[in-house]
Short mmCIF file of N, CA and C in Angstrom, two decimals:
data_model
loop_
_atom_site.label_atom_id
_atom_site.label_comp_id
_atom_site.label_asym_id
_atom_site.label_seq_id
_atom_site.Cartn_x
_atom_site.Cartn_y
_atom_site.Cartn_z
N UNK A 277 -31.96 1.16 -22.31
CA UNK A 277 -30.55 0.87 -22.16
C UNK A 277 -30.24 0.58 -20.69
N UNK A 278 -29.56 -0.53 -20.42
CA UNK A 278 -29.21 -0.93 -19.06
C UNK A 278 -28.05 -0.08 -18.54
N UNK A 279 -28.11 0.25 -17.29
CA UNK A 279 -27.05 1.04 -16.65
C UNK A 279 -25.92 0.10 -16.26
N UNK A 280 -24.70 0.47 -16.57
CA UNK A 280 -23.52 -0.33 -16.23
C UNK A 280 -23.09 0.00 -14.80
N UNK A 281 -23.76 -0.63 -13.85
CA UNK A 281 -23.50 -0.36 -12.44
C UNK A 281 -22.06 -0.67 -12.06
N UNK A 282 -21.57 -1.82 -12.47
CA UNK A 282 -20.21 -2.22 -12.12
C UNK A 282 -19.17 -1.25 -12.70
N UNK A 283 -19.35 -0.89 -13.97
CA UNK A 283 -18.43 0.05 -14.60
C UNK A 283 -18.49 1.42 -13.95
N UNK A 284 -19.69 1.85 -13.59
CA UNK A 284 -19.85 3.14 -12.93
C UNK A 284 -19.17 3.14 -11.57
N UNK A 285 -19.37 2.09 -10.81
CA UNK A 285 -18.73 2.00 -9.49
C UNK A 285 -17.21 1.98 -9.63
N UNK A 286 -16.72 1.25 -10.62
CA UNK A 286 -15.27 1.19 -10.85
C UNK A 286 -14.73 2.58 -11.17
N UNK A 287 -15.41 3.33 -12.04
CA UNK A 287 -14.96 4.68 -12.40
C UNK A 287 -14.99 5.61 -11.19
N UNK A 288 -16.03 5.49 -10.38
CA UNK A 288 -16.12 6.33 -9.19
C UNK A 288 -15.02 6.00 -8.19
N UNK A 289 -14.74 4.71 -7.99
CA UNK A 289 -13.67 4.34 -7.06
C UNK A 289 -12.30 4.77 -7.58
N UNK A 290 -12.10 4.67 -8.88
CA UNK A 290 -10.82 5.12 -9.46
C UNK A 290 -10.66 6.63 -9.26
N UNK A 291 -11.71 7.39 -9.52
CA UNK A 291 -11.65 8.84 -9.31
C UNK A 291 -11.41 9.15 -7.83
N UNK A 292 -12.08 8.41 -6.95
CA UNK A 292 -11.91 8.63 -5.52
C UNK A 292 -10.48 8.29 -5.09
N UNK A 293 -9.93 7.21 -5.62
CA UNK A 293 -8.56 6.82 -5.28
C UNK A 293 -7.59 7.95 -5.61
N UNK A 294 -7.73 8.52 -6.79
CA UNK A 294 -6.85 9.61 -7.22
C UNK A 294 -7.06 10.85 -6.34
N UNK A 295 -8.30 11.22 -6.13
CA UNK A 295 -8.60 12.40 -5.31
C UNK A 295 -8.11 12.23 -3.88
N UNK A 296 -8.40 11.08 -3.28
CA UNK A 296 -7.99 10.86 -1.90
C UNK A 296 -6.47 10.82 -1.78
N UNK A 297 -5.79 10.21 -2.73
CA UNK A 297 -4.33 10.16 -2.68
C UNK A 297 -3.74 11.57 -2.80
N UNK A 298 -4.33 12.39 -3.66
CA UNK A 298 -3.81 13.75 -3.86
C UNK A 298 -4.15 14.69 -2.71
N UNK A 299 -5.38 14.61 -2.20
CA UNK A 299 -5.87 15.63 -1.27
C UNK A 299 -6.27 15.11 0.11
N UNK A 300 -6.35 13.80 0.26
CA UNK A 300 -6.82 13.23 1.51
C UNK A 300 -8.32 13.32 1.61
N UNK A 301 -8.91 12.59 2.53
CA UNK A 301 -10.36 12.61 2.66
C UNK A 301 -10.91 13.98 3.04
N UNK A 302 -10.18 14.73 3.84
CA UNK A 302 -10.67 16.05 4.25
C UNK A 302 -10.45 17.10 3.17
N UNK A 303 -9.55 16.85 2.24
CA UNK A 303 -9.20 17.86 1.24
C UNK A 303 -9.97 17.77 -0.05
N UNK A 304 -10.82 16.77 -0.18
CA UNK A 304 -11.60 16.67 -1.41
C UNK A 304 -13.08 16.60 -1.06
N UNK A 305 -13.89 16.62 -2.07
CA UNK A 305 -15.33 16.57 -1.88
C UNK A 305 -15.92 15.48 -2.75
N UNK A 306 -17.11 15.07 -2.40
CA UNK A 306 -17.83 14.10 -3.23
C UNK A 306 -18.09 14.70 -4.62
N UNK A 307 -18.31 16.00 -4.68
CA UNK A 307 -18.56 16.66 -5.97
C UNK A 307 -17.31 16.56 -6.86
N UNK A 308 -16.14 16.77 -6.29
CA UNK A 308 -14.89 16.66 -7.07
C UNK A 308 -14.70 15.24 -7.60
N UNK A 309 -14.98 14.26 -6.74
CA UNK A 309 -14.83 12.87 -7.15
C UNK A 309 -15.79 12.54 -8.28
N UNK A 310 -17.04 12.94 -8.14
CA UNK A 310 -18.04 12.69 -9.19
C UNK A 310 -17.65 13.39 -10.48
N UNK A 311 -17.17 14.62 -10.37
CA UNK A 311 -16.76 15.37 -11.56
C UNK A 311 -15.58 14.68 -12.25
N UNK A 312 -14.60 14.24 -11.48
CA UNK A 312 -13.44 13.53 -12.06
C UNK A 312 -13.89 12.27 -12.80
N UNK A 313 -14.88 11.58 -12.23
CA UNK A 313 -15.38 10.35 -12.85
C UNK A 313 -16.33 10.63 -14.00
N UNK A 314 -16.84 11.87 -14.07
CA UNK A 314 -17.81 12.21 -15.11
C UNK A 314 -19.16 11.56 -14.85
N UNK A 315 -19.49 11.44 -13.57
CA UNK A 315 -20.72 10.76 -13.17
C UNK A 315 -21.46 11.63 -12.16
N UNK A 316 -22.75 11.55 -12.17
CA UNK A 316 -23.62 12.31 -11.30
C UNK A 316 -23.29 12.07 -9.83
N UNK A 317 -23.20 13.14 -9.06
CA UNK A 317 -22.85 13.07 -7.63
C UNK A 317 -23.85 12.22 -6.84
N UNK A 318 -25.12 12.29 -7.21
CA UNK A 318 -26.13 11.52 -6.50
C UNK A 318 -25.88 10.01 -6.62
N UNK A 319 -25.37 9.61 -7.78
CA UNK A 319 -25.05 8.19 -7.97
C UNK A 319 -23.90 7.78 -7.05
N UNK A 320 -22.95 8.66 -6.86
CA UNK A 320 -21.83 8.40 -5.95
C UNK A 320 -22.35 8.15 -4.53
N UNK A 321 -23.24 9.02 -4.07
CA UNK A 321 -23.82 8.83 -2.74
C UNK A 321 -24.64 7.54 -2.67
N UNK A 322 -25.36 7.25 -3.74
CA UNK A 322 -26.19 6.04 -3.75
C UNK A 322 -25.34 4.79 -3.60
N UNK A 323 -24.22 4.72 -4.29
CA UNK A 323 -23.38 3.53 -4.27
C UNK A 323 -22.51 3.42 -3.02
N UNK A 324 -22.03 4.54 -2.52
CA UNK A 324 -21.01 4.47 -1.46
C UNK A 324 -21.37 5.19 -0.17
N UNK A 325 -22.52 5.83 -0.12
CA UNK A 325 -22.89 6.54 1.10
C UNK A 325 -22.08 7.82 1.24
N UNK A 326 -21.49 8.02 2.41
CA UNK A 326 -20.75 9.26 2.65
C UNK A 326 -19.28 9.13 2.25
N UNK A 327 -18.58 10.24 2.38
CA UNK A 327 -17.17 10.30 1.96
C UNK A 327 -16.28 9.35 2.76
N UNK A 328 -16.52 9.24 4.06
CA UNK A 328 -15.70 8.35 4.89
C UNK A 328 -15.89 6.90 4.45
N UNK A 329 -17.11 6.51 4.15
CA UNK A 329 -17.36 5.14 3.67
C UNK A 329 -16.67 4.89 2.35
N UNK A 330 -16.69 5.89 1.48
CA UNK A 330 -16.02 5.76 0.20
C UNK A 330 -14.50 5.63 0.39
N UNK A 331 -13.93 6.45 1.27
CA UNK A 331 -12.49 6.34 1.55
C UNK A 331 -12.15 4.95 2.06
N UNK A 332 -12.95 4.44 2.98
CA UNK A 332 -12.71 3.11 3.54
C UNK A 332 -12.80 2.03 2.45
N UNK A 333 -13.75 2.17 1.54
CA UNK A 333 -13.90 1.22 0.44
C UNK A 333 -12.68 1.25 -0.46
N UNK A 334 -12.22 2.45 -0.80
CA UNK A 334 -11.06 2.60 -1.68
C UNK A 334 -9.82 2.00 -1.01
N UNK A 335 -9.60 2.32 0.24
CA UNK A 335 -8.42 1.82 0.94
C UNK A 335 -8.47 0.30 1.06
N UNK A 336 -9.63 -0.25 1.42
CA UNK A 336 -9.77 -1.70 1.52
C UNK A 336 -9.47 -2.36 0.17
N UNK A 337 -10.01 -1.82 -0.91
CA UNK A 337 -9.76 -2.38 -2.25
C UNK A 337 -8.27 -2.34 -2.60
N UNK A 338 -7.61 -1.23 -2.28
CA UNK A 338 -6.18 -1.10 -2.61
C UNK A 338 -5.33 -2.07 -1.79
N UNK A 339 -5.68 -2.27 -0.54
CA UNK A 339 -4.94 -3.22 0.29
C UNK A 339 -5.18 -4.66 -0.18
N UNK A 340 -6.39 -4.95 -0.63
CA UNK A 340 -6.67 -6.28 -1.18
C UNK A 340 -5.86 -6.53 -2.45
N UNK A 341 -5.71 -5.51 -3.28
CA UNK A 341 -4.89 -5.65 -4.49
C UNK A 341 -3.43 -5.93 -4.12
N UNK A 342 -2.93 -5.21 -3.13
CA UNK A 342 -1.55 -5.44 -2.67
C UNK A 342 -1.39 -6.88 -2.17
N UNK A 343 -2.31 -7.33 -1.33
CA UNK A 343 -2.22 -8.67 -0.76
C UNK A 343 -2.26 -9.74 -1.86
N UNK A 344 -3.07 -9.52 -2.88
CA UNK A 344 -3.16 -10.48 -3.98
C UNK A 344 -1.91 -10.46 -4.85
N UNK A 345 -1.32 -9.29 -5.01
CA UNK A 345 -0.16 -9.15 -5.91
C UNK A 345 1.15 -9.57 -5.26
N UNK A 346 1.28 -9.35 -3.96
CA UNK A 346 2.54 -9.64 -3.27
C UNK A 346 2.26 -10.71 -2.21
N UNK A 347 2.26 -11.93 -2.67
CA UNK A 347 2.04 -13.06 -1.78
C UNK A 347 3.36 -13.46 -1.13
N UNK A 348 3.29 -14.25 -0.06
CA UNK A 348 4.54 -14.70 0.58
C UNK A 348 5.45 -15.42 -0.43
N UNK A 349 6.74 -15.40 -0.19
CA UNK A 349 7.68 -16.00 -1.13
C UNK A 349 7.36 -17.48 -1.36
N UNK A 350 7.28 -17.90 -2.63
CA UNK A 350 6.96 -19.30 -2.90
C UNK A 350 8.00 -20.26 -2.32
N UNK A 351 9.25 -19.84 -2.29
CA UNK A 351 10.31 -20.71 -1.79
C UNK A 351 10.44 -20.62 -0.28
N UNK A 352 9.60 -19.82 0.36
CA UNK A 352 9.71 -19.63 1.81
C UNK A 352 10.48 -18.36 2.11
N UNK A 353 10.58 -18.06 3.39
CA UNK A 353 11.16 -16.78 3.79
C UNK A 353 12.67 -16.70 3.66
N UNK A 354 13.33 -17.77 3.22
CA UNK A 354 14.76 -17.63 2.91
C UNK A 354 14.95 -16.67 1.74
N UNK A 355 13.86 -16.42 1.02
CA UNK A 355 13.86 -15.48 -0.10
C UNK A 355 13.24 -14.15 0.32
N UNK A 356 13.45 -13.74 1.56
CA UNK A 356 12.81 -12.54 2.10
C UNK A 356 13.24 -11.28 1.37
N UNK A 357 14.46 -11.27 0.85
CA UNK A 357 14.91 -10.10 0.10
C UNK A 357 14.07 -9.89 -1.16
N UNK A 358 13.80 -10.96 -1.86
CA UNK A 358 12.98 -10.83 -3.07
C UNK A 358 11.54 -10.48 -2.74
N UNK A 359 11.05 -10.97 -1.60
CA UNK A 359 9.72 -10.58 -1.14
C UNK A 359 9.67 -9.06 -0.92
N UNK A 360 10.70 -8.53 -0.27
CA UNK A 360 10.79 -7.08 -0.06
C UNK A 360 10.90 -6.36 -1.40
N UNK A 361 11.64 -6.94 -2.34
CA UNK A 361 11.76 -6.35 -3.67
C UNK A 361 10.43 -6.31 -4.41
N UNK A 362 9.64 -7.37 -4.29
CA UNK A 362 8.32 -7.38 -4.94
C UNK A 362 7.38 -6.38 -4.27
N UNK A 363 7.53 -6.19 -2.97
CA UNK A 363 6.74 -5.18 -2.27
C UNK A 363 7.14 -3.79 -2.77
N UNK A 364 8.43 -3.56 -2.93
CA UNK A 364 8.93 -2.30 -3.49
C UNK A 364 8.35 -2.09 -4.89
N UNK A 365 8.37 -3.13 -5.72
CA UNK A 365 7.83 -3.03 -7.09
C UNK A 365 6.36 -2.62 -7.07
N UNK A 366 5.60 -3.22 -6.16
CA UNK A 366 4.18 -2.90 -6.09
C UNK A 366 3.99 -1.43 -5.74
N UNK A 367 4.71 -0.96 -4.74
CA UNK A 367 4.57 0.45 -4.35
C UNK A 367 5.06 1.38 -5.45
N UNK A 368 6.06 0.97 -6.20
CA UNK A 368 6.52 1.79 -7.33
C UNK A 368 5.43 1.93 -8.37
N UNK A 369 4.68 0.87 -8.59
CA UNK A 369 3.60 0.90 -9.58
C UNK A 369 2.31 1.51 -9.03
N UNK A 370 2.20 1.58 -7.72
CA UNK A 370 0.98 2.09 -7.06
C UNK A 370 1.35 3.05 -5.93
N UNK A 371 2.03 4.15 -6.24
CA UNK A 371 2.50 5.05 -5.17
C UNK A 371 1.35 5.69 -4.38
N UNK A 372 0.16 5.66 -4.94
CA UNK A 372 -0.98 6.24 -4.22
C UNK A 372 -1.32 5.46 -2.96
N UNK A 373 -0.97 4.17 -2.90
CA UNK A 373 -1.28 3.38 -1.71
C UNK A 373 -0.59 3.95 -0.47
N UNK A 374 0.67 4.28 -0.59
CA UNK A 374 1.39 4.86 0.56
C UNK A 374 0.73 6.17 0.99
N UNK A 375 0.30 6.96 0.02
CA UNK A 375 -0.35 8.23 0.36
C UNK A 375 -1.68 7.99 1.07
N UNK A 376 -2.45 7.02 0.58
CA UNK A 376 -3.74 6.71 1.23
C UNK A 376 -3.52 6.28 2.67
N UNK A 377 -2.51 5.45 2.90
CA UNK A 377 -2.23 5.00 4.26
C UNK A 377 -1.75 6.16 5.14
N UNK A 378 -0.99 7.09 4.56
CA UNK A 378 -0.57 8.25 5.33
C UNK A 378 -1.76 9.13 5.69
N UNK A 379 -2.67 9.33 4.75
CA UNK A 379 -3.86 10.12 5.05
C UNK A 379 -4.68 9.45 6.15
N UNK A 380 -4.78 8.13 6.09
CA UNK A 380 -5.50 7.41 7.14
C UNK A 380 -4.84 7.65 8.49
N UNK A 381 -3.52 7.55 8.54
CA UNK A 381 -2.80 7.76 9.79
C UNK A 381 -2.95 9.18 10.31
N UNK A 382 -2.90 10.15 9.41
CA UNK A 382 -3.03 11.55 9.83
C UNK A 382 -4.41 11.86 10.37
N UNK A 383 -5.43 11.18 9.84
CA UNK A 383 -6.80 11.45 10.27
C UNK A 383 -7.05 10.97 11.70
N UNK A 384 -6.29 9.97 12.14
CA UNK A 384 -6.54 9.41 13.46
C UNK A 384 -7.89 8.72 13.49
N UNK A 385 -8.37 8.45 14.66
CA UNK A 385 -9.68 7.82 14.78
C UNK A 385 -9.62 6.33 14.50
N UNK A 386 -10.78 5.71 14.45
CA UNK A 386 -10.81 4.25 14.25
C UNK A 386 -10.26 3.87 12.87
N UNK A 387 -9.61 2.72 12.82
CA UNK A 387 -9.03 2.22 11.58
C UNK A 387 -10.09 1.37 10.88
N UNK A 388 -10.41 1.70 9.63
CA UNK A 388 -11.40 0.90 8.90
C UNK A 388 -10.95 -0.56 8.78
N UNK A 389 -11.88 -1.45 9.01
CA UNK A 389 -11.65 -2.89 8.83
C UNK A 389 -10.44 -3.37 9.64
N UNK A 390 -10.25 -2.78 10.82
CA UNK A 390 -9.05 -3.07 11.61
C UNK A 390 -8.93 -4.54 11.98
N UNK A 391 -10.03 -5.20 12.30
CA UNK A 391 -9.97 -6.60 12.71
C UNK A 391 -9.41 -7.46 11.58
N UNK A 392 -9.93 -7.31 10.37
CA UNK A 392 -9.45 -8.11 9.24
C UNK A 392 -8.04 -7.74 8.83
N UNK A 393 -7.73 -6.46 8.86
CA UNK A 393 -6.39 -6.02 8.50
C UNK A 393 -5.37 -6.54 9.51
N UNK A 394 -5.72 -6.49 10.79
CA UNK A 394 -4.82 -7.01 11.82
C UNK A 394 -4.60 -8.50 11.62
N UNK A 395 -5.66 -9.24 11.33
CA UNK A 395 -5.53 -10.68 11.10
C UNK A 395 -4.59 -10.95 9.92
N UNK A 396 -4.71 -10.16 8.86
CA UNK A 396 -3.85 -10.31 7.69
C UNK A 396 -2.37 -10.12 8.08
N UNK A 397 -2.10 -9.06 8.82
CA UNK A 397 -0.72 -8.79 9.22
C UNK A 397 -0.22 -9.82 10.25
N UNK A 398 -1.09 -10.25 11.14
CA UNK A 398 -0.68 -11.25 12.12
C UNK A 398 -0.32 -12.58 11.45
N UNK A 399 -0.99 -12.87 10.34
CA UNK A 399 -0.63 -14.08 9.58
C UNK A 399 0.82 -13.96 9.09
N UNK A 400 1.20 -12.78 8.61
CA UNK A 400 2.58 -12.56 8.18
C UNK A 400 3.55 -12.70 9.35
N UNK A 401 3.17 -12.13 10.50
CA UNK A 401 4.01 -12.21 11.69
C UNK A 401 4.20 -13.67 12.09
N UNK A 402 3.13 -14.45 12.07
CA UNK A 402 3.23 -15.87 12.43
C UNK A 402 4.13 -16.63 11.46
N UNK A 403 4.05 -16.29 10.18
CA UNK A 403 4.91 -16.95 9.18
C UNK A 403 6.38 -16.60 9.42
N UNK A 404 6.66 -15.35 9.74
CA UNK A 404 8.04 -14.95 10.04
C UNK A 404 8.50 -15.64 11.31
N UNK A 405 7.65 -15.71 12.34
CA UNK A 405 8.02 -16.38 13.59
C UNK A 405 8.33 -17.86 13.34
N UNK A 406 7.54 -18.49 12.50
CA UNK A 406 7.79 -19.91 12.16
C UNK A 406 9.13 -20.05 11.44
N UNK A 407 9.41 -19.13 10.52
CA UNK A 407 10.69 -19.17 9.80
C UNK A 407 11.85 -18.93 10.76
N UNK A 408 11.64 -18.10 11.77
CA UNK A 408 12.68 -17.89 12.78
C UNK A 408 12.90 -19.16 13.60
N UNK A 409 11.82 -19.81 14.01
CA UNK A 409 11.95 -21.05 14.78
C UNK A 409 12.65 -22.13 13.98
N UNK A 410 12.41 -22.14 12.66
CA UNK A 410 13.03 -23.15 11.79
C UNK A 410 14.46 -22.80 11.41
N UNK A 411 14.95 -21.64 11.84
CA UNK A 411 16.31 -21.23 11.53
C UNK A 411 16.48 -20.63 10.15
N UNK A 412 15.37 -20.43 9.43
CA UNK A 412 15.42 -19.82 8.10
C UNK A 412 15.71 -18.33 8.22
N UNK A 413 15.11 -17.69 9.22
CA UNK A 413 15.34 -16.27 9.50
C UNK A 413 15.99 -16.13 10.87
N UNK A 414 16.76 -15.08 11.03
CA UNK A 414 17.40 -14.77 12.30
C UNK A 414 16.31 -14.47 13.33
N UNK A 415 16.48 -14.98 14.53
CA UNK A 415 15.47 -14.76 15.57
C UNK A 415 15.85 -13.63 16.52
N UNK A 416 16.78 -12.79 16.11
CA UNK A 416 17.26 -11.70 16.94
C UNK A 416 16.22 -10.59 17.14
N UNK A 417 15.32 -10.41 16.17
CA UNK A 417 14.31 -9.35 16.24
C UNK A 417 12.92 -9.95 16.38
N UNK A 418 12.05 -9.22 17.04
CA UNK A 418 10.65 -9.60 17.17
C UNK A 418 10.06 -9.75 15.77
N UNK A 419 9.34 -10.85 15.49
CA UNK A 419 8.82 -11.05 14.14
C UNK A 419 7.87 -9.95 13.68
N UNK A 420 7.11 -9.37 14.59
CA UNK A 420 6.22 -8.26 14.20
C UNK A 420 7.05 -7.07 13.72
N UNK A 421 8.16 -6.83 14.39
CA UNK A 421 9.04 -5.72 13.99
C UNK A 421 9.69 -6.00 12.65
N UNK A 422 10.03 -7.25 12.40
CA UNK A 422 10.63 -7.62 11.11
C UNK A 422 9.63 -7.31 9.98
N UNK A 423 8.37 -7.71 10.16
CA UNK A 423 7.35 -7.45 9.14
C UNK A 423 7.21 -5.95 8.92
N UNK A 424 7.12 -5.20 10.01
CA UNK A 424 6.99 -3.75 9.88
C UNK A 424 8.19 -3.14 9.14
N UNK A 425 9.39 -3.56 9.50
CA UNK A 425 10.59 -3.01 8.88
C UNK A 425 10.69 -3.36 7.39
N UNK A 426 10.28 -4.57 7.02
CA UNK A 426 10.30 -4.95 5.60
C UNK A 426 9.33 -4.06 4.82
N UNK A 427 8.14 -3.84 5.36
CA UNK A 427 7.17 -2.96 4.70
C UNK A 427 7.75 -1.55 4.58
N UNK A 428 8.36 -1.07 5.66
CA UNK A 428 8.94 0.28 5.64
C UNK A 428 10.07 0.39 4.62
N UNK A 429 10.94 -0.62 4.56
CA UNK A 429 12.02 -0.60 3.57
C UNK A 429 11.47 -0.44 2.15
N UNK A 430 10.39 -1.15 1.87
CA UNK A 430 9.84 -1.16 0.53
C UNK A 430 9.01 0.08 0.22
N UNK A 431 8.25 0.57 1.18
CA UNK A 431 7.26 1.61 0.90
C UNK A 431 7.74 3.03 1.17
N UNK A 432 8.71 3.20 2.05
CA UNK A 432 9.07 4.55 2.47
C UNK A 432 9.62 5.40 1.32
N UNK A 433 10.24 4.76 0.32
CA UNK A 433 10.72 5.50 -0.85
C UNK A 433 9.58 6.28 -1.51
N UNK A 434 8.37 5.73 -1.45
CA UNK A 434 7.22 6.32 -2.13
C UNK A 434 6.38 7.15 -1.18
N UNK A 435 6.62 6.99 0.10
CA UNK A 435 5.90 7.78 1.10
C UNK A 435 6.48 9.18 1.21
N UNK A 436 7.80 9.28 1.13
CA UNK A 436 8.47 10.58 1.22
C UNK A 436 9.49 10.71 0.08
N UNK A 437 9.02 10.81 -1.15
CA UNK A 437 9.95 10.87 -2.27
C UNK A 437 10.86 12.09 -2.21
N UNK A 438 10.41 13.17 -1.59
CA UNK A 438 11.24 14.36 -1.47
C UNK A 438 12.46 14.08 -0.60
N UNK A 439 12.30 13.29 0.45
CA UNK A 439 13.42 12.93 1.31
C UNK A 439 14.40 12.02 0.55
N UNK A 440 13.86 11.07 -0.20
CA UNK A 440 14.73 10.19 -1.00
C UNK A 440 15.56 11.02 -1.98
N UNK A 441 14.92 12.00 -2.61
CA UNK A 441 15.63 12.87 -3.56
C UNK A 441 16.71 13.70 -2.87
N UNK A 442 16.38 14.26 -1.70
CA UNK A 442 17.35 15.08 -0.98
C UNK A 442 18.54 14.25 -0.51
N UNK A 443 18.28 13.03 -0.07
CA UNK A 443 19.36 12.17 0.41
C UNK A 443 20.24 11.63 -0.71
N UNK A 444 19.60 11.21 -1.79
CA UNK A 444 20.35 10.55 -2.86
C UNK A 444 20.77 11.49 -3.97
N UNK A 445 20.06 12.61 -4.11
CA UNK A 445 20.31 13.52 -5.21
C UNK A 445 19.89 12.96 -6.56
N UNK A 446 19.12 11.88 -6.53
CA UNK A 446 18.76 11.18 -7.76
C UNK A 446 17.28 11.30 -8.05
N UNK A 447 16.95 11.19 -9.33
CA UNK A 447 15.58 11.25 -9.80
C UNK A 447 14.97 9.85 -9.72
N UNK A 448 13.85 9.72 -9.03
CA UNK A 448 13.20 8.42 -8.86
C UNK A 448 12.75 7.81 -10.18
N UNK A 449 12.53 8.64 -11.20
CA UNK A 449 12.08 8.13 -12.50
C UNK A 449 13.21 7.57 -13.36
N UNK A 450 14.44 7.77 -12.93
CA UNK A 450 15.59 7.24 -13.67
C UNK A 450 15.63 5.72 -13.46
N UNK A 451 15.57 4.92 -14.54
CA UNK A 451 15.56 3.46 -14.39
C UNK A 451 16.77 2.91 -13.63
N UNK A 452 17.93 3.52 -13.81
CA UNK A 452 19.12 3.05 -13.09
C UNK A 452 18.95 3.29 -11.59
N UNK A 453 18.43 4.46 -11.23
CA UNK A 453 18.19 4.77 -9.82
C UNK A 453 17.12 3.85 -9.24
N UNK A 454 16.07 3.60 -10.00
CA UNK A 454 15.01 2.71 -9.54
C UNK A 454 15.60 1.32 -9.23
N UNK A 455 16.41 0.80 -10.14
CA UNK A 455 17.03 -0.51 -9.94
C UNK A 455 17.95 -0.50 -8.72
N UNK A 456 18.66 0.59 -8.53
CA UNK A 456 19.57 0.69 -7.38
C UNK A 456 18.79 0.70 -6.07
N UNK A 457 17.68 1.43 -6.05
CA UNK A 457 16.86 1.47 -4.84
C UNK A 457 16.27 0.10 -4.54
N UNK A 458 15.79 -0.57 -5.57
CA UNK A 458 15.22 -1.91 -5.38
C UNK A 458 16.28 -2.87 -4.84
N UNK A 459 17.46 -2.84 -5.44
CA UNK A 459 18.55 -3.73 -5.00
C UNK A 459 18.91 -3.44 -3.54
N UNK A 460 18.87 -2.19 -3.14
CA UNK A 460 19.17 -1.82 -1.76
C UNK A 460 18.10 -2.37 -0.82
N UNK A 461 16.83 -2.29 -1.22
CA UNK A 461 15.75 -2.83 -0.41
C UNK A 461 15.93 -4.34 -0.23
N UNK A 462 16.23 -5.03 -1.33
CA UNK A 462 16.43 -6.48 -1.28
C UNK A 462 17.58 -6.82 -0.32
N UNK A 463 18.71 -6.16 -0.49
CA UNK A 463 19.89 -6.44 0.32
C UNK A 463 19.65 -6.08 1.79
N UNK A 464 19.01 -4.97 2.04
CA UNK A 464 18.74 -4.56 3.41
C UNK A 464 17.81 -5.56 4.10
N UNK A 465 16.80 -6.04 3.39
CA UNK A 465 15.89 -7.03 3.97
C UNK A 465 16.63 -8.31 4.29
N UNK A 466 17.52 -8.71 3.41
CA UNK A 466 18.33 -9.91 3.67
C UNK A 466 19.20 -9.73 4.90
N UNK A 467 19.87 -8.59 5.00
CA UNK A 467 20.74 -8.33 6.15
C UNK A 467 19.93 -8.25 7.45
N UNK A 468 18.75 -7.70 7.35
CA UNK A 468 17.89 -7.55 8.51
C UNK A 468 17.39 -8.90 9.02
N UNK A 469 16.99 -9.78 8.11
CA UNK A 469 16.22 -10.94 8.53
C UNK A 469 16.94 -12.29 8.42
N UNK A 470 17.90 -12.42 7.52
CA UNK A 470 18.54 -13.72 7.36
C UNK A 470 19.57 -13.95 8.45
N UNK A 471 19.78 -15.21 8.84
CA UNK A 471 20.79 -15.50 9.87
C UNK A 471 22.18 -15.11 9.39
N UNK A 472 23.06 -14.72 10.30
CA UNK A 472 24.44 -14.39 9.90
C UNK A 472 25.10 -15.63 9.29
N UNK A 473 25.96 -15.36 8.32
CA UNK A 473 26.65 -16.48 7.66
C UNK A 473 28.08 -16.56 8.09
#
């Protein structure tokens, strides 16, 4: 019987994603990840090396999924509010991504795949700068700051859900509240980035 290497790796990465999001890289073990996946720990080491390499692989995969799912607005950045809304939607469906990024930030040290990740974000900054030059977006703020603020508007709800609950008094799982938060993200992004009318 042939071993399903791809399926095994997928199960191990899924288990690692859950473990890392819940406990961080320092709070979990390779044994816990292997146990969650129902796969031999030695196979985990064989495929991914050490725990730090596995964390980097999981984070890179999750960021690639985000980049593929939330592409720049097809109509251009005049639709920046909807772009922020789609980013919010992605984080709502994948709240573990914000946690993984927080664990990465808390760990300090070198950023995995920093060169490629920086290039990805700089591409967004250049697109915003071009939209500012074309008068599509307000040029009052540095384009890098605009990109950062749009990401923060969309993701912070899922980074600190306890703060959102304390401020709003609302349950994040309530569909009406979810819609209200999304609409606020869209409107805030528009107010932040679109030229005054």
